[in-house]
Backbone as a ProteinNet text record, in pm:
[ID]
protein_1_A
[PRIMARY]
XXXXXXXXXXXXXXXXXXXXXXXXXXXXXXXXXXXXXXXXXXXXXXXXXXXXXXXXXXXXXXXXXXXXXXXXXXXXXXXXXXXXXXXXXXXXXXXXXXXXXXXXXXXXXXXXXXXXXXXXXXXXXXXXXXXXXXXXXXXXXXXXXXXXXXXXXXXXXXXXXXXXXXXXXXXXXXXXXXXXXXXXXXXXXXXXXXXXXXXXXXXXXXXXXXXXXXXXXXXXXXXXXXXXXXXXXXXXXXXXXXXXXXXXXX
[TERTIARY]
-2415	-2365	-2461.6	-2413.3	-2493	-2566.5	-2650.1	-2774.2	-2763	-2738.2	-2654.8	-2807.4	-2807	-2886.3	-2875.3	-2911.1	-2826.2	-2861.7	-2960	-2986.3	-2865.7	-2801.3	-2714.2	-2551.8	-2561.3	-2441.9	-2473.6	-2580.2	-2598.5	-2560.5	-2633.2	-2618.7	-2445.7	-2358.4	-2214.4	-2179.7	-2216.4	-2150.7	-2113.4	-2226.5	-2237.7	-2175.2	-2152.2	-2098	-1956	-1937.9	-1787.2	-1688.3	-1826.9	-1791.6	-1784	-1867.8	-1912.2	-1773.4	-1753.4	-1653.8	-1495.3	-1529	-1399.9	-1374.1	-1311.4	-1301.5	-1241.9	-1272.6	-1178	-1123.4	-1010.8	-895.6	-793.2	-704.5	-582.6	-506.1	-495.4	-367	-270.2	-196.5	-125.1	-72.4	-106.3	-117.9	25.5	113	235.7	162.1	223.4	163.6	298.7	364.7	525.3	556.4	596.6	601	439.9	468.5	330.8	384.1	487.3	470	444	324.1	280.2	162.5	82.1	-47.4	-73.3	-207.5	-327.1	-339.7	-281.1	-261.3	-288.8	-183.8	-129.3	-64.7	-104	-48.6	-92.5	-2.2	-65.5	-151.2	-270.8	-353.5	-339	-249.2	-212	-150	-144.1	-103.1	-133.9	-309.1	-377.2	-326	-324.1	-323.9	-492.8	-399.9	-548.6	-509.6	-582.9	-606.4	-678.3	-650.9	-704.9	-746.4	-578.2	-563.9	-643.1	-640.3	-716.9	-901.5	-920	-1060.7	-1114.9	-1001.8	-1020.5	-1069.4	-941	-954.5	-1015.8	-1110.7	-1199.2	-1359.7	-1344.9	-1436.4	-1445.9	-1311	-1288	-1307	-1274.1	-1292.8	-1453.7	-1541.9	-1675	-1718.2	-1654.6	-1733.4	-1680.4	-1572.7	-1498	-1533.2	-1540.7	-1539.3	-1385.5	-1233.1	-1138.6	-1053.2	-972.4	-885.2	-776.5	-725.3	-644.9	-553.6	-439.5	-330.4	-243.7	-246.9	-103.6	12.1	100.2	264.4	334.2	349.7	461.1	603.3	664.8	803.6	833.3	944.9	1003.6	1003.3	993.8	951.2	1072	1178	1272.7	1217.4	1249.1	1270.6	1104.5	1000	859.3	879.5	973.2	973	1055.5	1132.9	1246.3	1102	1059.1	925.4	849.8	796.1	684.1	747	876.5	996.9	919.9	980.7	1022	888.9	805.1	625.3	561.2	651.5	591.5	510.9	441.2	325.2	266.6	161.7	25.3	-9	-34.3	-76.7	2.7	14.9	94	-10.8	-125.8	-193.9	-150.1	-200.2	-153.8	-51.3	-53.6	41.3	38	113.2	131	182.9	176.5	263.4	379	397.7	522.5	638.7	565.6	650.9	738.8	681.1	723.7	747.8	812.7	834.9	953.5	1080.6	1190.5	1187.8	1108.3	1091.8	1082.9	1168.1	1211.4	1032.1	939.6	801	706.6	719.5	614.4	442.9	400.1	256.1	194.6	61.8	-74	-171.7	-257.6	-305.5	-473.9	-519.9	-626.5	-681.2	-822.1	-855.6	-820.6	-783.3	-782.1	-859	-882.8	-932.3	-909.7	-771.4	-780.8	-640.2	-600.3	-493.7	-406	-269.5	-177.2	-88.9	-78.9	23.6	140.8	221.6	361.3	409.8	460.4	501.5	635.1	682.5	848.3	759.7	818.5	769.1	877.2	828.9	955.1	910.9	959.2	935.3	919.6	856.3	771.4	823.8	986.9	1029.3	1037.3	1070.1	1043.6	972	1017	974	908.2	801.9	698.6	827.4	827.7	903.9	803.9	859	792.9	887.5	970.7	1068.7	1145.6	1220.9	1329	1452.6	1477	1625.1	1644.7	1554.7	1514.9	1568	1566.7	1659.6	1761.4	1777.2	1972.2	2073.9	2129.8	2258.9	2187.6	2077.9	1988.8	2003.7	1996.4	1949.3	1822.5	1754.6	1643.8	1616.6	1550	1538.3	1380.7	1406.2	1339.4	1325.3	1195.1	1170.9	1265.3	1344.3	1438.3	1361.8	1388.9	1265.6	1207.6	1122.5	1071.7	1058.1	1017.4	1051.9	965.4	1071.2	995.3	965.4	960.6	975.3	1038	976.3	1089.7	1135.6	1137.6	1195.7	1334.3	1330.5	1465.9	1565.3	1577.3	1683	1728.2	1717.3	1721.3	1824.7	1867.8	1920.7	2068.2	2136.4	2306.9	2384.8	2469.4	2601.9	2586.3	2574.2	2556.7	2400.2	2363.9	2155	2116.5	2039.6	1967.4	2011.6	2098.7	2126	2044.3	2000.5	1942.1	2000.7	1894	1908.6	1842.4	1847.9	1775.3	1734.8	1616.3	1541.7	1455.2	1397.1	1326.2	1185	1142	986.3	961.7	829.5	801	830.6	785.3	797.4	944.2	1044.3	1180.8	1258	1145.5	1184.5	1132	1012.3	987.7	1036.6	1076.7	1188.3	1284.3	1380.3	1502.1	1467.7	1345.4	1261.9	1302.2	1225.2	1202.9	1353.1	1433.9	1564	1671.3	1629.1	1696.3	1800.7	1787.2	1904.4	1882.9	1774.8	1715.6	1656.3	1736	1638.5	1478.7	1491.1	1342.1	1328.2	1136.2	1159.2	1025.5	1019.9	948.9	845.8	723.9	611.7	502.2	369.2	267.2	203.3	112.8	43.3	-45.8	-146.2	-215.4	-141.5	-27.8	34.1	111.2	150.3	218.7	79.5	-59.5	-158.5	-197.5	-187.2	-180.6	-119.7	22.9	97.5	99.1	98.5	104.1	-26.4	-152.6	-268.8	-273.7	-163.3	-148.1	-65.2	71.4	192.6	210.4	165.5	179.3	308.8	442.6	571.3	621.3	470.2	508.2	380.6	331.5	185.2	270.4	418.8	441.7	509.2	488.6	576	437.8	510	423.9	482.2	350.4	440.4	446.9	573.4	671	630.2	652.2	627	540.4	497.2	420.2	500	544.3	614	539.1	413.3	354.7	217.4	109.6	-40.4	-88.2	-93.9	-117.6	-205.7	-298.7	-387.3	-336.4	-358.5	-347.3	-385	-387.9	-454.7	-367.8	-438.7	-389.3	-265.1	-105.7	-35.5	-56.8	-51	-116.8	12.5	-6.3	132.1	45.6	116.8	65	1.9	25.6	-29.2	-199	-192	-345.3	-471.4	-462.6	-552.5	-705	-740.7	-834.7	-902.2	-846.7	-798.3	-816.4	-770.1	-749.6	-895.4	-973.7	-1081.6	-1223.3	-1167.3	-1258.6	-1236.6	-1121.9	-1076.2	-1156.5	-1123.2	-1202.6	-1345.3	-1396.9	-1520.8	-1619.7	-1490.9	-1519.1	-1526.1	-1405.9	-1405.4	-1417.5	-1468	-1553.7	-1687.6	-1773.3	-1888	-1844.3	-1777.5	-1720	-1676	-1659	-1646.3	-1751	-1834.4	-1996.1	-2110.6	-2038.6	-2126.1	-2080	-1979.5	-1906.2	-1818.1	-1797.6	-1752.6	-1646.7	-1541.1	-1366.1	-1323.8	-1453.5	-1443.1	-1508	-1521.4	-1587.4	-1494.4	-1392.9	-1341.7	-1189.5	-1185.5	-1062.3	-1129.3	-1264.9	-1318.6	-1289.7	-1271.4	-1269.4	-1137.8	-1050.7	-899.7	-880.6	-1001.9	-925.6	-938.8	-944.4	-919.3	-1007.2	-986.4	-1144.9	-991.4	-1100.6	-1012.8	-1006.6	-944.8	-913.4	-1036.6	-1112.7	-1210.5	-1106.3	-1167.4	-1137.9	-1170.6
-1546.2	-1414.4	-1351.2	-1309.1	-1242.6	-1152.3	-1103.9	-1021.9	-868.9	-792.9	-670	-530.3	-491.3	-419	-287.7	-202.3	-95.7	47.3	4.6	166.8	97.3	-26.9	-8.6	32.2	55.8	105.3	256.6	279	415.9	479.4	393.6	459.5	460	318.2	304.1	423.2	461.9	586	717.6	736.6	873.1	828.4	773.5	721.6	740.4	694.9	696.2	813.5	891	1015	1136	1143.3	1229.8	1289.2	1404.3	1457.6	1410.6	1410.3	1323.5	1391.2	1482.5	1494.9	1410.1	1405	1285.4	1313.5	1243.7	1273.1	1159.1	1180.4	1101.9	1053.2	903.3	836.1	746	717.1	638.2	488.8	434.1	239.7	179.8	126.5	38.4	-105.3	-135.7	-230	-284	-398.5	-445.3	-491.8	-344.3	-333.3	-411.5	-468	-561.8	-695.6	-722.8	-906.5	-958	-970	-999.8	-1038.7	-1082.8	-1172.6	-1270.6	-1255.1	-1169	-1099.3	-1038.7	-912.9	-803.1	-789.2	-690	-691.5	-641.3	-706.2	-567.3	-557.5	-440.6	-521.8	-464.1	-514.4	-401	-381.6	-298.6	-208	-91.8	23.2	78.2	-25.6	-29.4	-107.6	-40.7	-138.7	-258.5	-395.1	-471.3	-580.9	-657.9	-784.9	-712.2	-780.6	-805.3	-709.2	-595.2	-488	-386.1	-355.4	-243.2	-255.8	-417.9	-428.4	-388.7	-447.7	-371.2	-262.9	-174.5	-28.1	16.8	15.2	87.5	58.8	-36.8	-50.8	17.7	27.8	86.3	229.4	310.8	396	447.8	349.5	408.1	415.4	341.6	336.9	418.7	504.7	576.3	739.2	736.1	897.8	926.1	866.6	865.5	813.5	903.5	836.9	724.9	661.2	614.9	538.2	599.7	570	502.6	380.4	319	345.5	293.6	328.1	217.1	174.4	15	62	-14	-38.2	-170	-190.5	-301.2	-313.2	-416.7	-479	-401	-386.7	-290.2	-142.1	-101.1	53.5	81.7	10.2	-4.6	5.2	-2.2	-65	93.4	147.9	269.8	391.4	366.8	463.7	490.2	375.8	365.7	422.5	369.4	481.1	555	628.8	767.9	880.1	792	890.3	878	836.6	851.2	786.9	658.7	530.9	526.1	582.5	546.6	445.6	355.9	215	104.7	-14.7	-105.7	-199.1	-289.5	-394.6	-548	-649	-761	-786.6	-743.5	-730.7	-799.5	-878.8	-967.7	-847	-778.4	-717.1	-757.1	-904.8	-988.4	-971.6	-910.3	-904	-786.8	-666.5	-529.7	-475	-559.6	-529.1	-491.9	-516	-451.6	-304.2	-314.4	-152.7	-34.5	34.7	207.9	226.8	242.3	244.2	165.7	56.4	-24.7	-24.2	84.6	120.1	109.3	131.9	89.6	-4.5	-97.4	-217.7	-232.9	-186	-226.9	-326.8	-437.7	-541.8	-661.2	-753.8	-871.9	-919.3	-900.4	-946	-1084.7	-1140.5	-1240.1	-1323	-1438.2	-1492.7	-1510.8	-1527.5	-1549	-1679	-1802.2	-1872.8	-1877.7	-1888	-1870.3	-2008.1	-2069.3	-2222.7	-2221.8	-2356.9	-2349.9	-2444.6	-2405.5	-2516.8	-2517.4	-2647	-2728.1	-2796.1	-2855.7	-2877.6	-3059.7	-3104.5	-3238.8	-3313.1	-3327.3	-3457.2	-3428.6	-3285.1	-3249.7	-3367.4	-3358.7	-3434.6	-3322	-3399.9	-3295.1	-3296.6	-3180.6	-3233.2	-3185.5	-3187.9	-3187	-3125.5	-3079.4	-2968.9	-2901.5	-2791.4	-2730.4	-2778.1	-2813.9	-2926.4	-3011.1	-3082.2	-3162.3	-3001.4	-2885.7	-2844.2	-2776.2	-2833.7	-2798.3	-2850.8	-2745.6	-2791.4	-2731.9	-2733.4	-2677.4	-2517.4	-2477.7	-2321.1	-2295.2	-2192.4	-2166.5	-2013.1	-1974.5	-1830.1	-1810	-1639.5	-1544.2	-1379.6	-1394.5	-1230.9	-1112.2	-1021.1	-933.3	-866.3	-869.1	-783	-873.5	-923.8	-1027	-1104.5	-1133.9	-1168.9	-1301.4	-1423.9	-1539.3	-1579.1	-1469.1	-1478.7	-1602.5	-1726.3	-1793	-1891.8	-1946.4	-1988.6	-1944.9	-1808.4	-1778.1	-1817.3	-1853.9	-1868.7	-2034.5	-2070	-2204.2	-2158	-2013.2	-2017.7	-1907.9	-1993.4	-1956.8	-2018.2	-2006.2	-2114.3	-2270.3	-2356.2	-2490.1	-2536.7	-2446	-2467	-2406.7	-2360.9	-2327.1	-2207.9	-2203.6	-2113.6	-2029.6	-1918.6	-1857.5	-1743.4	-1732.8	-1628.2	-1584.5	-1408.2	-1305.3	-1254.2	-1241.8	-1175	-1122.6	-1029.7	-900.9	-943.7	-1064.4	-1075.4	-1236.1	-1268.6	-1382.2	-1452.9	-1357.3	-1428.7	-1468.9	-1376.1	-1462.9	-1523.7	-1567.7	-1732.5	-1816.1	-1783.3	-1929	-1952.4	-1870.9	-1872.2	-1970.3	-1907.3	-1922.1	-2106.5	-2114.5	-2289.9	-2362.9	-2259.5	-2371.3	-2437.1	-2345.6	-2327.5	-2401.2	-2493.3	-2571.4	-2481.4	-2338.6	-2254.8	-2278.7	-2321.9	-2289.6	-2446.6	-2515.5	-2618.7	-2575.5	-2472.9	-2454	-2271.2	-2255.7	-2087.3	-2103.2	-1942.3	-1946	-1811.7	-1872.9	-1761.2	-1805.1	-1689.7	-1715	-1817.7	-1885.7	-2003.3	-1893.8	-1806.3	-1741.8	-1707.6	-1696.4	-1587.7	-1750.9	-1824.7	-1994.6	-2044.7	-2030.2	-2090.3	-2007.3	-1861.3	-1825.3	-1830.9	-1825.5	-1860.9	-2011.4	-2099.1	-2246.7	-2282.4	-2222.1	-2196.1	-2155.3	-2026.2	-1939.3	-2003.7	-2111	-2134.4	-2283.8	-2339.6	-2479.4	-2521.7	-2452.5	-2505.4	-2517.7	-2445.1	-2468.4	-2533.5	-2638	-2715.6	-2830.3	-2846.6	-2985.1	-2920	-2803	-2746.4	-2816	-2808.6	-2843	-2776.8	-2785.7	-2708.5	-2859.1	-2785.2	-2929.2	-2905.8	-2712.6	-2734.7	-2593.4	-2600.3	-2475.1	-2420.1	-2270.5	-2211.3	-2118	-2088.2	-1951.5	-2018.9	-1990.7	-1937.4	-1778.5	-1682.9	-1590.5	-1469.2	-1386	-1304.4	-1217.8	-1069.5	-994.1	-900.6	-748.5	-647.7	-533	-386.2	-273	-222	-176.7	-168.7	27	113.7	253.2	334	436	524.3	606.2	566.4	605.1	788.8	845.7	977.6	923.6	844.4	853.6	745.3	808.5	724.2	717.9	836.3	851.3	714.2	789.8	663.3	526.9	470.4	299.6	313.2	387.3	357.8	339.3	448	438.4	272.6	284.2	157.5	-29.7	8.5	-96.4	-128.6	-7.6	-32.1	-52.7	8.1	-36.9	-222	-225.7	-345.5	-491.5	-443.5	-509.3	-542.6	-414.8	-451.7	-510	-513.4	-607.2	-724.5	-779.9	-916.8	-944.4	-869.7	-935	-972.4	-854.5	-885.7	-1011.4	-1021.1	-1137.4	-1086.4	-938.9	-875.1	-912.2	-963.1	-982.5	-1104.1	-1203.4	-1320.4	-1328.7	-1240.7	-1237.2	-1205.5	-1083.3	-1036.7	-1149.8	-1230.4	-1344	-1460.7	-1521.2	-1571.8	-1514.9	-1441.6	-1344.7	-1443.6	-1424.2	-1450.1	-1627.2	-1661.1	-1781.9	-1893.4	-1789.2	-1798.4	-1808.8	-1963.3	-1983.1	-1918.9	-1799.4	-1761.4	-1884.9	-1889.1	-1946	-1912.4	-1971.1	-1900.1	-1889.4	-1761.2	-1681.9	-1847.5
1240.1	1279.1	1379.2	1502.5	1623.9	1518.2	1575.6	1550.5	1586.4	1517.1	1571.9	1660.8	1757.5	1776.9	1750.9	1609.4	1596.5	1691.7	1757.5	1853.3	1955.8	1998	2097.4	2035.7	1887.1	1876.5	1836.9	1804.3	1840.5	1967.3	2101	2174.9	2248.2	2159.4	2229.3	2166.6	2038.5	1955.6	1995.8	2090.8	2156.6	2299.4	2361.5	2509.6	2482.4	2366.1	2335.9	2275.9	2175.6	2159.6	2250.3	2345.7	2477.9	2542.3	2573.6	2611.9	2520.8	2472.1	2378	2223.4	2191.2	2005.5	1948.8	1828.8	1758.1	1676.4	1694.9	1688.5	1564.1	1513.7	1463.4	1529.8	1520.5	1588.1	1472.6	1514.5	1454.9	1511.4	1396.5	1417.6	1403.4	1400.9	1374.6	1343.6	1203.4	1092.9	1076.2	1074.5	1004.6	845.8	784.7	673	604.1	499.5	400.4	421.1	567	508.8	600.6	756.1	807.6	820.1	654.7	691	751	802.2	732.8	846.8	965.2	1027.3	977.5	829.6	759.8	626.2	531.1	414.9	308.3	164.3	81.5	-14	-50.9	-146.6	-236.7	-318.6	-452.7	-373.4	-340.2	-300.7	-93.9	-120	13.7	89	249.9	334.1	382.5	383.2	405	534.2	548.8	660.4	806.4	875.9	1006.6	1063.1	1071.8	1165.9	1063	944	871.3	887.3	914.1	917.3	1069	1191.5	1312.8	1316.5	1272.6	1267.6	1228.8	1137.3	1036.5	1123.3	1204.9	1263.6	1440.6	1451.6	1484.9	1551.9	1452.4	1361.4	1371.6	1301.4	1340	1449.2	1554.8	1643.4	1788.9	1754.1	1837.2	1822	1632.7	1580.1	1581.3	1568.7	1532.3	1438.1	1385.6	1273.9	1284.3	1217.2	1273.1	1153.2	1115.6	1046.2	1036.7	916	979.7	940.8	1012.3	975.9	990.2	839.6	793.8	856.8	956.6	1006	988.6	979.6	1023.3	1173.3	1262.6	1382.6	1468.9	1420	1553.4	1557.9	1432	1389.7	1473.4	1444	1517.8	1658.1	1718.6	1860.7	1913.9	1809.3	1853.4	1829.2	1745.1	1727.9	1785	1920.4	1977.5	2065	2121.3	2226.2	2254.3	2124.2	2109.8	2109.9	2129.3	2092	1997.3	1852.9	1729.5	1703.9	1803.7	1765.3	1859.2	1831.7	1909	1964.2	1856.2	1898.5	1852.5	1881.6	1835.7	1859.7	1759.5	1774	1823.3	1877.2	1854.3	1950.9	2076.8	2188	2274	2363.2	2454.5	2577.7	2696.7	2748	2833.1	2768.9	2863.8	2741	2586.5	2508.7	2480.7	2547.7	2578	2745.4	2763.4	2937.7	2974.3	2863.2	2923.2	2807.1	2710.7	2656.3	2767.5	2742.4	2793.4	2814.8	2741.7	2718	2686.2	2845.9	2811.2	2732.2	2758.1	2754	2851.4	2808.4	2886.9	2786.4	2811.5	2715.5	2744.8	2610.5	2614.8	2675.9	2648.3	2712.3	2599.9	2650.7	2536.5	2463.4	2339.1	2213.4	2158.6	2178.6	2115.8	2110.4	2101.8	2153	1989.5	2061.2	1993.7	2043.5	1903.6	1963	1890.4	1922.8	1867.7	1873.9	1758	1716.6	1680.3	1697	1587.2	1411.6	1329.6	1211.4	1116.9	1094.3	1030.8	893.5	840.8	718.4	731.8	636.9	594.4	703.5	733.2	768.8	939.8	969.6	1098.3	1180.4	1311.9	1462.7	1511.1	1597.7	1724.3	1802.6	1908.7	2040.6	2163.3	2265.2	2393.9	2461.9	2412.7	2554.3	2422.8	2484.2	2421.1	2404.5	2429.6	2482	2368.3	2258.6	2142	2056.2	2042.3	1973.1	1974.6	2068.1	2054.2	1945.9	1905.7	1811.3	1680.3	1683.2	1553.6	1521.7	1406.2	1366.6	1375.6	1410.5	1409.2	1405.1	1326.6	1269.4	1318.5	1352	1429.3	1341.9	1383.4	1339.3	1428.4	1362.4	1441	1549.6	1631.9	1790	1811.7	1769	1834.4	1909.6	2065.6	2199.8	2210.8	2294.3	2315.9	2439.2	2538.3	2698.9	2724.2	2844.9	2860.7	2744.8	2671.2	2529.4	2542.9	2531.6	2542.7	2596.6	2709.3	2783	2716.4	2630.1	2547.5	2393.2	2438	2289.9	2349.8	2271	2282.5	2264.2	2295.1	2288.8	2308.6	2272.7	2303.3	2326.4	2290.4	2249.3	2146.1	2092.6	2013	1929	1814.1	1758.5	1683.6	1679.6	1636.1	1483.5	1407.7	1316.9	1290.8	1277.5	1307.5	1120.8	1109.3	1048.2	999	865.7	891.9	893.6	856.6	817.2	838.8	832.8	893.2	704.6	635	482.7	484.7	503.4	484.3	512.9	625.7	712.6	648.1	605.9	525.6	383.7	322.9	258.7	248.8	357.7	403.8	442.7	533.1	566.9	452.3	350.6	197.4	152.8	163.6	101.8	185.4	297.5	380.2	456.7	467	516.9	669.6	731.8	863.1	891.2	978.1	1026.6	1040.6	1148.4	1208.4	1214.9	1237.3	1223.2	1331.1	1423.3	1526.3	1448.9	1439.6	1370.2	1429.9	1402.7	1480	1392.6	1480.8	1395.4	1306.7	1347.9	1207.2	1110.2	1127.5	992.6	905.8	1006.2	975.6	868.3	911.1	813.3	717.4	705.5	588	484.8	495.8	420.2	309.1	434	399.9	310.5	390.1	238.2	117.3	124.9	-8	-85.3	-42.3	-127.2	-136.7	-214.6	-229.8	-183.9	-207.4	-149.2	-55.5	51.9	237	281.7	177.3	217.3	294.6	275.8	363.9	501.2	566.3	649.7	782.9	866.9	1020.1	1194.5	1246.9	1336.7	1415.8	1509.1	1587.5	1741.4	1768.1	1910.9	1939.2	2052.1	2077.5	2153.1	2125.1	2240.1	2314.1	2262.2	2412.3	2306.4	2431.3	2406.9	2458.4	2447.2	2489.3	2452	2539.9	2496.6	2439.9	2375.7	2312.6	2315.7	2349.6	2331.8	2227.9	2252.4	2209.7	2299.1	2276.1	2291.7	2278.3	2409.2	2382.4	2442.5	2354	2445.7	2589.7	2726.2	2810.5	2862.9	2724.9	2783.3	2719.2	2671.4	2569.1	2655.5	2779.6	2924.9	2832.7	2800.6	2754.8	2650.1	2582.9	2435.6	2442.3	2556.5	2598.4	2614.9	2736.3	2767.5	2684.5	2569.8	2454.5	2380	2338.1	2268.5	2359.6	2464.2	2571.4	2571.1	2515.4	2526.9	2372.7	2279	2126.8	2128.8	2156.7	2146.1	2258.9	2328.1	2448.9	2355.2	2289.9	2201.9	2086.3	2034.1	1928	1943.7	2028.8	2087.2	2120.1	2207.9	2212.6	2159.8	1987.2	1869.6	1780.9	1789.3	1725.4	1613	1596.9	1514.5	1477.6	1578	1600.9	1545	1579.8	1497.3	1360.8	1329.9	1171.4	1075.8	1207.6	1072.7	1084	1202.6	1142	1063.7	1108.8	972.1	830.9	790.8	704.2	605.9	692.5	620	725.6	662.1	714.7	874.4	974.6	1109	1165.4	1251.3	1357.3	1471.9	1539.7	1660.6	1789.4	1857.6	1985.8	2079.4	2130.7	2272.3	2376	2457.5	2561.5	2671.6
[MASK]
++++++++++++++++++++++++++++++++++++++++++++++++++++++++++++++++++++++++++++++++++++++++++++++++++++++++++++++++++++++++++++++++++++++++++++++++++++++++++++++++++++++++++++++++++++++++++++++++++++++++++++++++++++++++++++++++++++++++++++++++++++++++++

């Protein structure tokens, strides 16, 4: 573990606080079934994004609240003003949103897989599943992937959580389901009955930042520079060690 110098987070403390009060925002979390992102530990919110934030948090002098949606109603919210932040963002994944944002700096990558169960084939193009079902988190965007699903390709079925795809996996309802590989290895760690599931194909590698409602200029810049030092301390990868996760290098 890097070696933390604490007069330089003293001194990020006050750089960051300086002309700035602090303030309450609000986080968008998807509901409790998106670990280890996000998940309830009894009543509390816990994983990834609560350990972010809290660190967050100290190192800004701001609050910051989350608010469990489901992945659309999340997306009509952020619209509409009511969400501050939305973690864990690709901005190729919010580009035809009414309110794209403005995006922190990238923290850390996301890959998005199809996985299939024991007897599943790898493939090497999209075209290998055609004629197949394949289930999707509702909102959830696969940039070009997409254009691979409709009528005479890739049928799709839409629903609320990455848990009730694998579900639905276990239960042979769904040839195949498109989830992120972190949340794909938590699961499959936690549930002996998706230890034979595998992923088949990779559909995106992609960075990630803070997803900000554009009046909050301020805000991003603070956030950029929280976690600019938190990547340099090794903080970001500690806390996905944490649950599991050797992150991807930049």
């Amino acid at each position: 573990m890097p070696r933390v110098n604490h007069c330089v987070v003293l001194i990020l403390c006050i750089v960051l606080s300086a002309g700035a009060q602090a303030a309450r925002y609000s986080v968008l979390v998807y509901h409790g079934a998106n670990p280890p992102y996000n998940y309830l530990d009894g009543r509390e919110q816990a994983g990834i994004f609560k350990d972010m934030f809290t660190r967050l948090g100290e190192l800004t002098g701001h609050e910051f609240e989350f608010v469990p949606l489901s992945v659309a109603r999340g997306h009509k919210s952020f619209e509409s003003g009511e969400i501050d932040i939305e973690p864990g963002v690709n901005p190729s994944w919010r580009k035809s949103s009414r309110v794209p944002g403005i995006y922190s700096i990238d923290y850390a990558f996301s890959r998005e897989v199809v996985l299939g169960r024991s007897e599943a084939r790898a493939y090497k193009q999209p075209e290998s599943f055609y004629g197949k079902v394949m289930g999707r988190v509702r909102g959830y965007r696969y940039g070009p992937f997409e254009r691979h699903f409709g009528a005479g390709k890739i049928a799709v079925y839409d629903n609320i959580s990455e848990r009730e795809l694998l579900v639905q996996l276990a239960h042979t309802r769904l040839d195949y389901i498109m989830i992120g590989d972190v949340t794909a290895a938590y699961y499959i760690a936690s549930i002996p009955a998706y230890r034979g599931f595998k992923e088949v194909y990779e559909i995106s590698k992609l960075p990630v930042a803070m997803r900000i409602q554009p009046k909050h200029a301020e805000l991003k810049q603070e956030l950029d520079q929280a976690l600019k030092f938190m990547m340099e301390q090794g903080e970001i990868s500690q806390i996905y060690r944490k649950y599991g996760i050797n992150m991807l290098p930049f």
